[in-house]
Amino acid sequence: MPSTELNGESLKSTKDLNGARINDDGQGPDIETIALMQSILSDNSPSCEDIIDLDDARKELKRIRTLMDNFKQSKNNSSSPNTNKKGARKAIHEQEHINDYVKKSIPKNDKIRQLILDAIKSNVLFESNTEDELTEIIDVFEPCTFVAGEVVIQQGERGDDFYVVETGDLSITVRIGDEEDDINTIDQSVNEVKVGNYQDGSAFGELALIYGSPRAATIVATEVCRLWRIKRGWYRGVVGQHRQRLHKEKVEFLPKVKVGSCFFRDILKADQLDTMAQLLKQEYFRKG
């Protein structure tokens, strides 16, 4: 079995460490980490001949702590059956949601469609969406109205709505201080700081479309506001179904592509065509 020289000692590439087999295959801890853990578990301290002064001792302690942290991280990051099962169940659930989603288009005039497009096309969340996807996403935005003083988004609460402002003004406030301070304060508004306003054409709440994370600020209407919103489930359903249809079109199209005297279907296997379909990107060219 191959071995590695470390600090004058020979260490085999595969060792049993505390009952767990660790392989030197790039998937687990590196050789130096394994050597250190072997030494600790066997009560054989590493040589300290290179420790001359306090600075050397501090560096060595930092190195040991780093190695220990890396070792813990490698164990935490190793995939367990339960983790794999949870990931598989989540993927299946997501796919079922996409398949079951029924698109409901909300009528809107060209001015409103352009308003929503202008608000989302510069947003980083929508940068990867094609023009066709953006068109379908705009289809499902629905109108909603909030009166003065009504809370649209509450900081700390989880939400799944993304909004575009058609008309009106909304204040943005952030609550500062820790949770204990908030609990002990009867009027939590004293801890809130206004950081800005949203007005016509603004958009907010985009993280709700991909994460279920708590809201980072409180948004309150300062006057009657008309907004357009899309929910996370609608966004995922629209984009997921669009990409499924597009992938199917590519898979059906590629075998018919002719290079010289041969078709792709004659020289490529089905799985190769499928991979090629996944890698193809749409590009748009205006007339002229």
Coordinates of C-alpha atoms in Angstrom, one line a residue:
M1 CA 0.0 0.0 0.0
P2 CA 1.4 3.5 -0.8
S3 CA 2.7 5.5 2.1
T4 CA 3.4 9.2 2.7
E5 CA 6.4 10.5 4.6
L6 CA 5.4 13.1 7.2
N7 CA 7.7 14.6 9.8
G8 CA 10.0 11.5 9.4
E9 CA 7.2 9.0 10.0
S10 CA 5.6 6.8 7.4
L11 CA 1.8 7.0 7.2
K12 CA -0.3 4.7 5.0
S13 CA -2.8 6.2 2.7
T14 CA -5.6 4.4 4.3
K15 CA -6.0 4.3 8.0
D16 CA -8.7 3.4 10.5
L17 CA -9.3 6.5 12.7
N18 CA -11.5 6.0 15.8
G19 CA -13.4 3.2 14.1
A20 CA -14.0 5.2 10.9
R21 CA -12.1 4.4 7.6
I22 CA -10.6 7.4 6.0
N23 CA -9.3 7.2 2.4
D24 CA -6.7 9.4 0.8
D25 CA -8.9 10.0 -2.3
G26 CA -9.6 13.7 -2.0
Q27 CA -13.0 13.1 -0.4
G28 CA -11.9 13.1 3.3
P29 CA -9.4 14.9 5.5
D30 CA -5.9 15.5 4.1
I31 CA -2.9 13.4 5.1
E32 CA -1.6 16.0 7.6
T33 CA -5.0 16.1 9.4
I34 CA -5.1 12.4 9.6
A35 CA -1.6 12.2 11.1
L36 CA -2.4 14.8 13.7
M37 CA -5.6 13.0 14.7
Q38 CA -3.8 9.6 14.8
S39 CA -1.3 11.1 17.2
I40 CA -3.9 12.7 19.5
L41 CA -6.0 9.5 19.7
S42 CA -3.0 7.3 20.4
D43 CA -1.7 9.7 23.1
N44 CA 1.5 10.2 21.2
S45 CA 2.1 13.9 21.0
P46 CA 3.8 15.4 17.9
S47 CA 7.4 16.4 18.2
C48 CA 7.9 19.8 19.7
E49 CA 11.6 20.2 18.8
D50 CA 10.8 23.0 16.3
I51 CA 9.1 25.1 19.0
I52 CA 11.8 27.6 20.1
D53 CA 9.9 30.6 21.4
L54 CA 6.4 31.9 22.3
D55 CA 5.8 33.0 18.7
D56 CA 6.5 29.5 17.4
A57 CA 4.1 28.1 20.0
R58 CA 1.4 30.4 19.0
K59 CA 1.8 29.5 15.3
E60 CA 1.7 25.8 16.2
L61 CA -1.4 26.2 18.3
K62 CA -3.1 28.1 15.4
R63 CA -2.0 25.3 13.0
I64 CA -3.5 22.6 15.3
R65 CA -6.7 24.5 15.7
T66 CA -7.0 25.0 12.0
L67 CA -6.4 21.3 11.3
M68 CA -8.9 20.3 13.9
D69 CA -11.5 22.7 12.4
N70 CA -10.8 21.3 8.9
F71 CA -11.2 17.8 10.2
K72 CA -14.6 18.7 11.8
Q73 CA -15.7 20.4 8.6
S74 CA -14.8 17.4 6.5
K75 CA -16.8 15.1 8.7
N76 CA -19.8 17.5 8.8
N77 CA -19.7 17.9 5.0
S78 CA -19.5 14.2 4.3
S79 CA -22.9 13.0 2.9
S80 CA -24.9 10.8 5.2
P81 CA -27.8 8.6 4.1
N82 CA -30.3 10.8 5.9
T83 CA -28.9 13.9 4.1
N84 CA -29.1 12.2 0.7
K85 CA -32.7 11.1 1.5
K86 CA -33.8 14.6 2.5
G87 CA -32.2 16.1 -0.7
A88 CA -33.9 13.5 -2.8
R89 CA -37.2 14.0 -1.2
K90 CA -36.9 17.8 -1.7
A91 CA -36.0 17.4 -5.3
I92 CA -38.9 15.1 -5.9
H93 CA -41.2 17.6 -4.1
E94 CA -39.9 20.4 -6.3
Q95 CA -40.5 18.4 -9.4
E96 CA -44.0 17.5 -8.4
H97 CA -44.8 21.1 -7.7
I98 CA -43.5 22.1 -11.2
N99 CA -45.5 19.4 -12.8
D100 CA -48.7 20.2 -10.9
Y101 CA -48.5 23.9 -11.3
V102 CA -51.3 25.5 -13.5
K103 CA -50.4 28.8 -14.9
K104 CA -53.0 31.6 -14.4
S105 CA -52.3 34.6 -16.6
I106 CA -53.6 38.0 -15.3
P107 CA -54.7 40.5 -18.0
K108 CA -52.6 43.7 -18.0
N109 CA -52.1 46.4 -20.6
D110 CA -48.8 47.1 -22.4
K111 CA -47.9 50.0 -20.1
I112 CA -48.1 47.7 -17.0
R113 CA -46.2 44.9 -18.7
Q114 CA -43.4 47.4 -19.6
L115 CA -43.4 48.7 -16.0
I116 CA -42.9 45.2 -14.6
L117 CA -40.3 44.3 -17.2
D118 CA -38.3 47.5 -16.5
A119 CA -38.4 46.7 -12.8
I120 CA -37.3 43.1 -13.0
K121 CA -34.9 43.0 -16.0
S122 CA -32.1 44.8 -14.1
N123 CA -32.6 42.7 -11.0
V124 CA -29.9 40.1 -10.4
L125 CA -32.4 37.4 -9.7
F126 CA -33.8 37.6 -13.2
E127 CA -30.5 38.0 -15.1
S128 CA -30.5 34.3 -16.0
N129 CA -34.1 34.3 -17.3
T130 CA -34.6 34.4 -21.1
E131 CA -36.9 36.9 -22.8
D132 CA -39.5 34.2 -23.2
E133 CA -39.3 33.3 -19.5
L134 CA -39.6 37.0 -18.5
T135 CA -42.7 37.3 -20.7
E136 CA -44.3 34.3 -19.0
I137 CA -43.3 35.6 -15.5
I138 CA -44.9 38.9 -16.2
D139 CA -48.1 37.1 -17.3
V140 CA -48.7 35.8 -13.7
F141 CA -48.2 39.0 -11.8
E142 CA -51.4 40.0 -10.0
P143 CA -52.5 43.4 -8.7
C144 CA -52.9 44.3 -5.0
T145 CA -53.7 47.5 -3.1
F146 CA -52.5 48.7 0.3
V147 CA -53.9 51.7 2.2
A148 CA -51.9 54.3 4.1
G149 CA -50.3 52.7 7.3
E150 CA -50.8 49.1 6.1
V151 CA -47.8 46.9 6.4
V152 CA -46.7 45.1 3.2
I153 CA -43.7 43.3 4.6
Q154 CA -42.8 42.9 8.3
Q155 CA -39.1 42.5 9.2
G156 CA -38.3 39.1 10.6
E157 CA -41.4 37.4 9.1
R158 CA -41.0 34.8 6.3
G159 CA -42.7 35.6 3.0
D160 CA -42.9 34.4 -0.5
D161 CA -44.1 37.5 -2.4
F162 CA -42.1 39.8 -4.7
Y163 CA -43.6 43.2 -5.5
V164 CA -43.4 45.9 -8.2
V165 CA -44.8 49.3 -7.4
E166 CA -47.2 50.8 -9.9
T167 CA -48.3 53.9 -8.0
G168 CA -47.8 55.1 -4.4
D169 CA -45.1 55.6 -1.8
L170 CA -43.9 53.1 0.8
S171 CA -41.4 53.6 3.6
I172 CA -38.5 51.2 4.4
T173 CA -37.5 50.8 8.0
V174 CA -35.1 48.5 9.7
R175 CA -35.3 47.5 13.3
I176 CA -32.0 47.7 15.1
G177 CA -30.8 46.1 18.4
D178 CA -30.8 42.5 19.5
E179 CA -33.8 40.3 20.0
E180 CA -33.7 40.7 23.8
D181 CA -33.9 44.5 23.4
D182 CA -36.9 44.1 21.1
I183 CA -38.7 41.9 23.5
N184 CA -38.1 44.3 26.5
T185 CA -39.2 47.3 24.5
I186 CA -43.0 47.8 24.6
D187 CA -43.0 50.1 21.5
Q188 CA -40.7 48.4 19.1
S189 CA -41.0 51.4 16.7
V190 CA -38.5 53.3 18.8
N191 CA -35.8 50.9 17.6
E192 CA -36.7 51.3 13.9
V193 CA -34.7 53.5 11.6
K194 CA -36.1 54.7 8.2
V195 CA -33.6 53.9 5.4
G196 CA -35.6 54.9 2.3
N197 CA -38.7 54.8 0.2
Y198 CA -40.1 52.8 -2.6
Q199 CA -42.1 54.6 -5.4
D200 CA -43.4 54.1 -8.9
G201 CA -41.4 51.5 -10.7
S202 CA -39.6 50.1 -7.7
A203 CA -39.4 46.4 -6.9
F204 CA -38.7 44.6 -3.6
G205 CA -38.8 41.2 -1.9
E206 CA -36.9 39.3 -4.6
L207 CA -35.2 36.9 -2.1
A208 CA -38.6 35.5 -1.3
L209 CA -38.7 33.9 -4.7
I210 CA -35.7 31.6 -4.0
Y211 CA -35.3 31.5 -0.2
G212 CA -37.7 31.3 2.7
S213 CA -35.5 33.6 4.7
P214 CA -36.9 36.2 7.1
R215 CA -37.6 39.7 5.7
A216 CA -34.7 42.1 6.2
A217 CA -36.9 45.3 6.6
T218 CA -40.4 46.5 7.2
I219 CA -42.3 48.1 4.2
V220 CA -45.3 50.2 5.0
A221 CA -47.6 52.1 2.6
T222 CA -47.5 55.9 3.4
E223 CA -50.5 56.4 1.0
V224 CA -52.8 54.3 -1.1
C225 CA -50.5 52.1 -3.2
R226 CA -51.2 49.8 -6.1
L227 CA -48.6 47.0 -6.5
W228 CA -48.1 44.0 -8.6
R229 CA -46.9 40.8 -7.0
I230 CA -45.8 37.3 -7.8
K231 CA -45.5 34.4 -5.4
R232 CA -42.5 32.0 -5.1
G233 CA -44.7 29.0 -6.2
W234 CA -45.8 30.8 -9.3
Y235 CA -42.3 31.9 -10.2
R236 CA -40.9 28.4 -9.8
G237 CA -43.8 26.8 -11.6
V238 CA -43.6 29.1 -14.6
V239 CA -39.8 28.9 -15.0
G240 CA -39.7 25.2 -14.3
Q241 CA -42.4 24.3 -16.9
H242 CA -40.9 26.7 -19.5
R243 CA -37.5 25.0 -19.1
Q244 CA -39.0 21.6 -19.3
R245 CA -40.7 22.5 -22.6
L246 CA -37.6 24.1 -24.0
H247 CA -35.5 21.1 -23.1
K248 CA -38.0 18.8 -24.8
E249 CA -37.8 21.0 -28.0
K250 CA -34.0 20.8 -28.0
V251 CA -34.0 17.0 -27.5
E252 CA -36.4 16.6 -30.4
F253 CA -34.5 19.1 -32.6
L254 CA -30.9 17.9 -32.1
P255 CA -31.2 14.5 -33.7
K256 CA -32.4 16.2 -36.9
V257 CA -29.3 18.4 -37.2
K258 CA -27.2 17.4 -40.2
V259 CA -23.4 17.8 -40.3
G260 CA -22.1 16.9 -43.7
S261 CA -23.9 13.7 -44.8
C262 CA -24.7 12.6 -41.2
F263 CA -27.4 13.4 -38.8
F264 CA -26.6 13.9 -35.1
R265 CA -28.9 10.9 -34.3
D266 CA -26.5 8.7 -36.4
I267 CA -23.3 9.6 -34.5
L268 CA -24.5 10.5 -31.0
K269 CA -26.2 8.4 -28.3
A270 CA -29.4 9.5 -26.6
D271 CA -27.6 10.5 -23.4
Q272 CA -25.1 12.6 -25.4
L273 CA -27.9 14.4 -27.1
D274 CA -29.6 15.0 -23.8
T275 CA -26.4 16.5 -22.4
M276 CA -26.0 18.7 -25.4
A277 CA -29.6 19.9 -25.0
Q278 CA -28.8 20.9 -21.4
L279 CA -25.8 22.9 -22.5
L280 CA -27.5 24.8 -25.4
K281 CA -28.4 28.4 -24.6
Q282 CA -30.9 30.6 -26.4
E283 CA -29.8 33.7 -28.1
Y284 CA -32.0 36.4 -29.7
F285 CA -31.2 38.5 -32.8
R286 CA -33.2 41.5 -33.8
K287 CA -34.1 42.0 -37.4
G288 CA -31.2 43.7 -39.2

